[in-house]
Amino acid sequence: SGVTGHAESVEVVYDPSKITYGQLLRVFFSVVHDPTQLNRQGPDVGTSYRSAIFYTSAEQQKIGLAYIAQLDAAHVFEKPIVTQVVPLKGFYSAESYHQDYALYNPDNPYIQVCDRPKIEALKKEFPELFQEYKGR
């Protein structure tokens, strides 16, 4: 409903010995979404679709802010980046029917139009990082 102030997001759990926080930011800003859209991602509109990075340490905050400043200074995007860098206050898992939705609904038009292109971009731009997802 958009009244909670929550943002739809993905919880990323990673092993820093296998991938760095900086590499995760590269993927986020390259293929995940358009960081210049305010309160919108593709066809989804509203504050719950805002672009945000939720950090869990001062180091992550520093790296996130520096990365955005670097992208803006290099004019990587035609418009300024609006991605918020904010502390993680909590994460709430979505209802079970949302979990692995793309995996179990690959022919859904939303998945085909919004998600498949991102997966293909990830495979192309970061082949060394791509792993086929089989579910939990």
PDB file of C-alpha atoms in Angstrom:
ATOM      1  CA  SER A   1       0.000   0.000   0.000  1.00  0.00           C
ATOM      2  CA  GLY A   2       3.033   2.288   0.347  1.00  0.00           C
ATOM      3  CA  VAL A   3       2.035   3.552   3.800  1.00  0.00           C
ATOM      4  CA  THR A   4       4.729   1.709   5.792  1.00  0.00           C
ATOM      5  CA  GLY A   5       7.697   3.635   4.417  1.00  0.00           C
ATOM      6  CA  HIS A   6       9.388   0.340   3.549  1.00  0.00           C
ATOM      7  CA  ALA A   7      11.330  -0.153   0.337  1.00  0.00           C
ATOM      8  CA  GLU A   8      11.115  -3.347  -1.659  1.00  0.00           C
ATOM      9  CA  SER A   9      14.609  -4.771  -1.627  1.00  0.00           C
ATOM     10  CA  VAL A  10      16.718  -7.881  -1.787  1.00  0.00           C
ATOM     11  CA  GLU A  11      18.803  -9.128   1.091  1.00  0.00           C
ATOM     12  CA  VAL A  12      22.275  -9.971  -0.172  1.00  0.00           C
ATOM     13  CA  VAL A  13      24.329 -12.326   1.956  1.00  0.00           C
ATOM     14  CA  TYR A  14      27.837 -12.725   0.593  1.00  0.00           C
ATOM     15  CA  ASP A  15      31.254 -14.097   1.400  1.00  0.00           C
ATOM     16  CA  PRO A  16      33.826 -11.248   1.181  1.00  0.00           C
ATOM     17  CA  SER A  17      36.521 -13.803   0.364  1.00  0.00           C
ATOM     18  CA  LYS A  18      34.614 -14.632  -2.853  1.00  0.00           C
ATOM     19  CA  ILE A  19      33.188 -11.250  -3.890  1.00  0.00           C
ATOM     20  CA  THR A  20      33.898  -7.763  -2.629  1.00  0.00           C
ATOM     21  CA  TYR A  21      31.403  -5.119  -1.622  1.00  0.00           C
ATOM     22  CA  GLY A  22      32.735  -3.013  -4.496  1.00  0.00           C
ATOM     23  CA  GLN A  23      31.979  -5.809  -6.977  1.00  0.00           C
ATOM     24  CA  LEU A  24      28.436  -6.029  -5.626  1.00  0.00           C
ATOM     25  CA  LEU A  25      28.053  -2.282  -6.178  1.00  0.00           C
ATOM     26  CA  ARG A  26      29.324  -2.657  -9.763  1.00  0.00           C
ATOM     27  CA  VAL A  27      26.626  -5.239 -10.461  1.00  0.00           C
ATOM     28  CA  PHE A  28      23.972  -3.166  -8.690  1.00  0.00           C
ATOM     29  CA  PHE A  29      24.704  -0.041 -10.708  1.00  0.00           C
ATOM     30  CA  SER A  30      25.354  -1.863 -13.998  1.00  0.00           C
ATOM     31  CA  VAL A  31      22.536  -4.347 -14.387  1.00  0.00           C
ATOM     32  CA  VAL A  32      20.144  -4.347 -11.432  1.00  0.00           C
ATOM     33  CA  HIS A  33      18.175  -1.169 -12.113  1.00  0.00           C
ATOM     34  CA  ASP A  34      18.285   2.459 -13.175  1.00  0.00           C
ATOM     35  CA  PRO A  35      19.773   4.404 -10.239  1.00  0.00           C
ATOM     36  CA  THR A  36      18.591   7.716 -11.723  1.00  0.00           C
ATOM     37  CA  GLN A  37      14.882   6.951 -11.393  1.00  0.00           C
ATOM     38  CA  LEU A  38      13.313   8.495  -8.311  1.00  0.00           C
ATOM     39  CA  ASN A  39      10.648   6.310  -6.702  1.00  0.00           C
ATOM     40  CA  ARG A  40      10.371   4.079  -9.729  1.00  0.00           C
ATOM     41  CA  GLN A  41      11.847   0.920 -11.164  1.00  0.00           C
ATOM     42  CA  GLY A  42      10.538  -0.045 -14.568  1.00  0.00           C
ATOM     43  CA  PRO A  43       6.749  -0.182 -14.470  1.00  0.00           C
ATOM     44  CA  ASP A  44       6.626  -0.030 -10.651  1.00  0.00           C
ATOM     45  CA  VAL A  45       6.038   3.429  -9.201  1.00  0.00           C
ATOM     46  CA  GLY A  46       6.019   4.746  -5.631  1.00  0.00           C
ATOM     47  CA  THR A  47       8.348   5.315  -2.705  1.00  0.00           C
ATOM     48  CA  SER A  48       8.546   1.573  -2.030  1.00  0.00           C
ATOM     49  CA  TYR A  49      10.422   1.313  -5.359  1.00  0.00           C
ATOM     50  CA  ARG A  50      13.042   3.917  -4.533  1.00  0.00           C
ATOM     51  CA  SER A  51      16.667   3.162  -5.272  1.00  0.00           C
ATOM     52  CA  ALA A  52      18.518   2.412  -2.053  1.00  0.00           C
ATOM     53  CA  ILE A  53      21.590   0.730  -0.660  1.00  0.00           C
ATOM     54  CA  PHE A  54      21.177  -0.359   2.945  1.00  0.00           C
ATOM     55  CA  TYR A  55      24.533  -0.526   4.684  1.00  0.00           C
ATOM     56  CA  THR A  56      25.441  -2.453   7.818  1.00  0.00           C
ATOM     57  CA  SER A  57      28.774  -0.789   8.613  1.00  0.00           C
ATOM     58  CA  ALA A  58      30.485   2.589   8.365  1.00  0.00           C
ATOM     59  CA  GLU A  59      32.845   1.056   5.782  1.00  0.00           C
ATOM     60  CA  GLN A  60      29.940   0.011   3.543  1.00  0.00           C
ATOM     61  CA  GLN A  61      28.446   3.489   3.862  1.00  0.00           C
ATOM     62  CA  LYS A  62      31.764   5.104   2.916  1.00  0.00           C
ATOM     63  CA  ILE A  63      32.275   2.792  -0.070  1.00  0.00           C
ATOM     64  CA  GLY A  64      28.685   3.263  -1.284  1.00  0.00           C
ATOM     65  CA  LEU A  65      28.834   7.059  -1.110  1.00  0.00           C
ATOM     66  CA  ALA A  66      32.272   7.145  -2.774  1.00  0.00           C
ATOM     67  CA  TYR A  67      31.102   4.827  -5.545  1.00  0.00           C
ATOM     68  CA  ILE A  68      28.091   7.025  -6.306  1.00  0.00           C
ATOM     69  CA  ALA A  69      30.269  10.160  -6.268  1.00  0.00           C
ATOM     70  CA  GLN A  70      32.692   8.506  -8.670  1.00  0.00           C
ATOM     71  CA  LEU A  71      29.901   7.488 -11.074  1.00  0.00           C
ATOM     72  CA  ASP A  72      28.362  10.966 -10.965  1.00  0.00           C
ATOM     73  CA  ALA A  73      31.739  12.675 -11.483  1.00  0.00           C
ATOM     74  CA  ALA A  74      32.403  10.472 -14.515  1.00  0.00           C
ATOM     75  CA  HIS A  75      28.903  11.187 -15.877  1.00  0.00           C
ATOM     76  CA  VAL A  76      28.286   7.468 -16.320  1.00  0.00           C
ATOM     77  CA  PHE A  77      24.549   8.157 -16.392  1.00  0.00           C
ATOM     78  CA  GLU A  78      22.799  10.954 -18.281  1.00  0.00           C
ATOM     79  CA  LYS A  79      20.986  12.031 -15.103  1.00  0.00           C
ATOM     80  CA  PRO A  80      22.227  12.274 -11.492  1.00  0.00           C
ATOM     81  CA  ILE A  81      22.092   9.152  -9.355  1.00  0.00           C
ATOM     82  CA  VAL A  82      19.279   9.306  -6.790  1.00  0.00           C
ATOM     83  CA  THR A  83      20.172   6.094  -4.955  1.00  0.00           C
ATOM     84  CA  GLN A  84      19.932   6.571  -1.209  1.00  0.00           C
ATOM     85  CA  VAL A  85      22.666   5.175   1.047  1.00  0.00           C
ATOM     86  CA  VAL A  86      20.958   4.508   4.356  1.00  0.00           C
ATOM     87  CA  PRO A  87      21.512   2.318   7.425  1.00  0.00           C
ATOM     88  CA  LEU A  88      19.742  -1.014   7.506  1.00  0.00           C
ATOM     89  CA  LYS A  89      17.212  -0.872  10.330  1.00  0.00           C
ATOM     90  CA  GLY A  90      15.681  -4.256   9.618  1.00  0.00           C
ATOM     91  CA  PHE A  91      14.804  -6.640   6.832  1.00  0.00           C
ATOM     92  CA  TYR A  92      11.438  -8.301   6.488  1.00  0.00           C
ATOM     93  CA  SER A  93      11.043 -11.226   4.117  1.00  0.00           C
ATOM     94  CA  ALA A  94       8.187 -11.019   1.650  1.00  0.00           C
ATOM     95  CA  GLU A  95       5.364 -13.518   1.714  1.00  0.00           C
ATOM     96  CA  SER A  96       6.238 -17.035   0.578  1.00  0.00           C
ATOM     97  CA  TYR A  97       4.560 -16.653  -2.814  1.00  0.00           C
ATOM     98  CA  HIS A  98       7.103 -13.916  -3.638  1.00  0.00           C
ATOM     99  CA  GLN A  99      10.098 -16.140  -2.870  1.00  0.00           C
ATOM    100  CA  ASP A 100      11.867 -17.462  -5.998  1.00  0.00           C
ATOM    101  CA  TYR A 101       9.000 -16.058  -8.057  1.00  0.00           C
ATOM    102  CA  ALA A 102      11.016 -15.778 -11.275  1.00  0.00           C
ATOM    103  CA  LEU A 103      12.271 -19.334 -10.900  1.00  0.00           C
ATOM    104  CA  TYR A 104       8.763 -20.768 -10.548  1.00  0.00           C
ATOM    105  CA  ASN A 105       7.061 -18.366 -12.977  1.00  0.00           C
ATOM    106  CA  PRO A 106       9.553 -17.963 -15.848  1.00  0.00           C
ATOM    107  CA  ASP A 107       6.846 -17.330 -18.453  1.00  0.00           C
ATOM    108  CA  ASN A 108       5.130 -14.553 -16.497  1.00  0.00           C
ATOM    109  CA  PRO A 109       5.112 -11.430 -18.721  1.00  0.00           C
ATOM    110  CA  TYR A 110       6.551  -9.262 -15.920  1.00  0.00           C
ATOM    111  CA  ILE A 111       9.452 -11.689 -15.492  1.00  0.00           C
ATOM    112  CA  GLN A 112      10.033 -11.830 -19.244  1.00  0.00           C
ATOM    113  CA  VAL A 113      10.023  -8.048 -19.693  1.00  0.00           C
ATOM    114  CA  CYS A 114      11.598  -6.816 -16.448  1.00  0.00           C
ATOM    115  CA  ASP A 115      13.779  -9.586 -15.033  1.00  0.00           C
ATOM    116  CA  ARG A 116      15.052 -11.763 -17.892  1.00  0.00           C
ATOM    117  CA  PRO A 117      16.877  -8.847 -19.565  1.00  0.00           C
ATOM    118  CA  LYS A 118      18.708  -8.158 -16.292  1.00  0.00           C
ATOM    119  CA  ILE A 119      19.780 -11.788 -16.008  1.00  0.00           C
ATOM    120  CA  GLU A 120      21.020 -11.748 -19.593  1.00  0.00           C
ATOM    121  CA  ALA A 121      22.910  -8.493 -18.927  1.00  0.00           C
ATOM    122  CA  LEU A 122      24.509 -10.050 -15.846  1.00  0.00           C
ATOM    123  CA  LYS A 123      25.628 -13.080 -17.873  1.00  0.00           C
ATOM    124  CA  LYS A 124      27.104 -10.814 -20.551  1.00  0.00           C
ATOM    125  CA  GLU A 125      28.727  -8.123 -18.390  1.00  0.00           C
ATOM    126  CA  PHE A 126      29.871 -10.288 -15.474  1.00  0.00           C
ATOM    127  CA  PRO A 127      30.246 -13.862 -16.764  1.00  0.00           C
ATOM    128  CA  GLU A 128      32.779 -14.634 -14.036  1.00  0.00           C
ATOM    129  CA  LEU A 129      30.190 -13.822 -11.370  1.00  0.00           C
ATOM    130  CA  PHE A 130      27.120 -15.459 -12.876  1.00  0.00           C
ATOM    131  CA  GLN A 131      25.851 -18.674 -11.330  1.00  0.00           C
ATOM    132  CA  GLU A 132      22.688 -20.455 -12.389  1.00  0.00           C
ATOM    133  CA  TYR A 133      20.166 -20.261  -9.543  1.00  0.00           C
ATOM    134  CA  LYS A 134      18.369 -23.496  -8.689  1.00  0.00           C
ATOM    135  CA  GLY A 135      16.314 -22.270  -5.733  1.00  0.00           C
ATOM    136  CA  ARG A 136      16.699 -22.704  -2.010  1.00  0.00           C
TER     137      ARG A 136
END
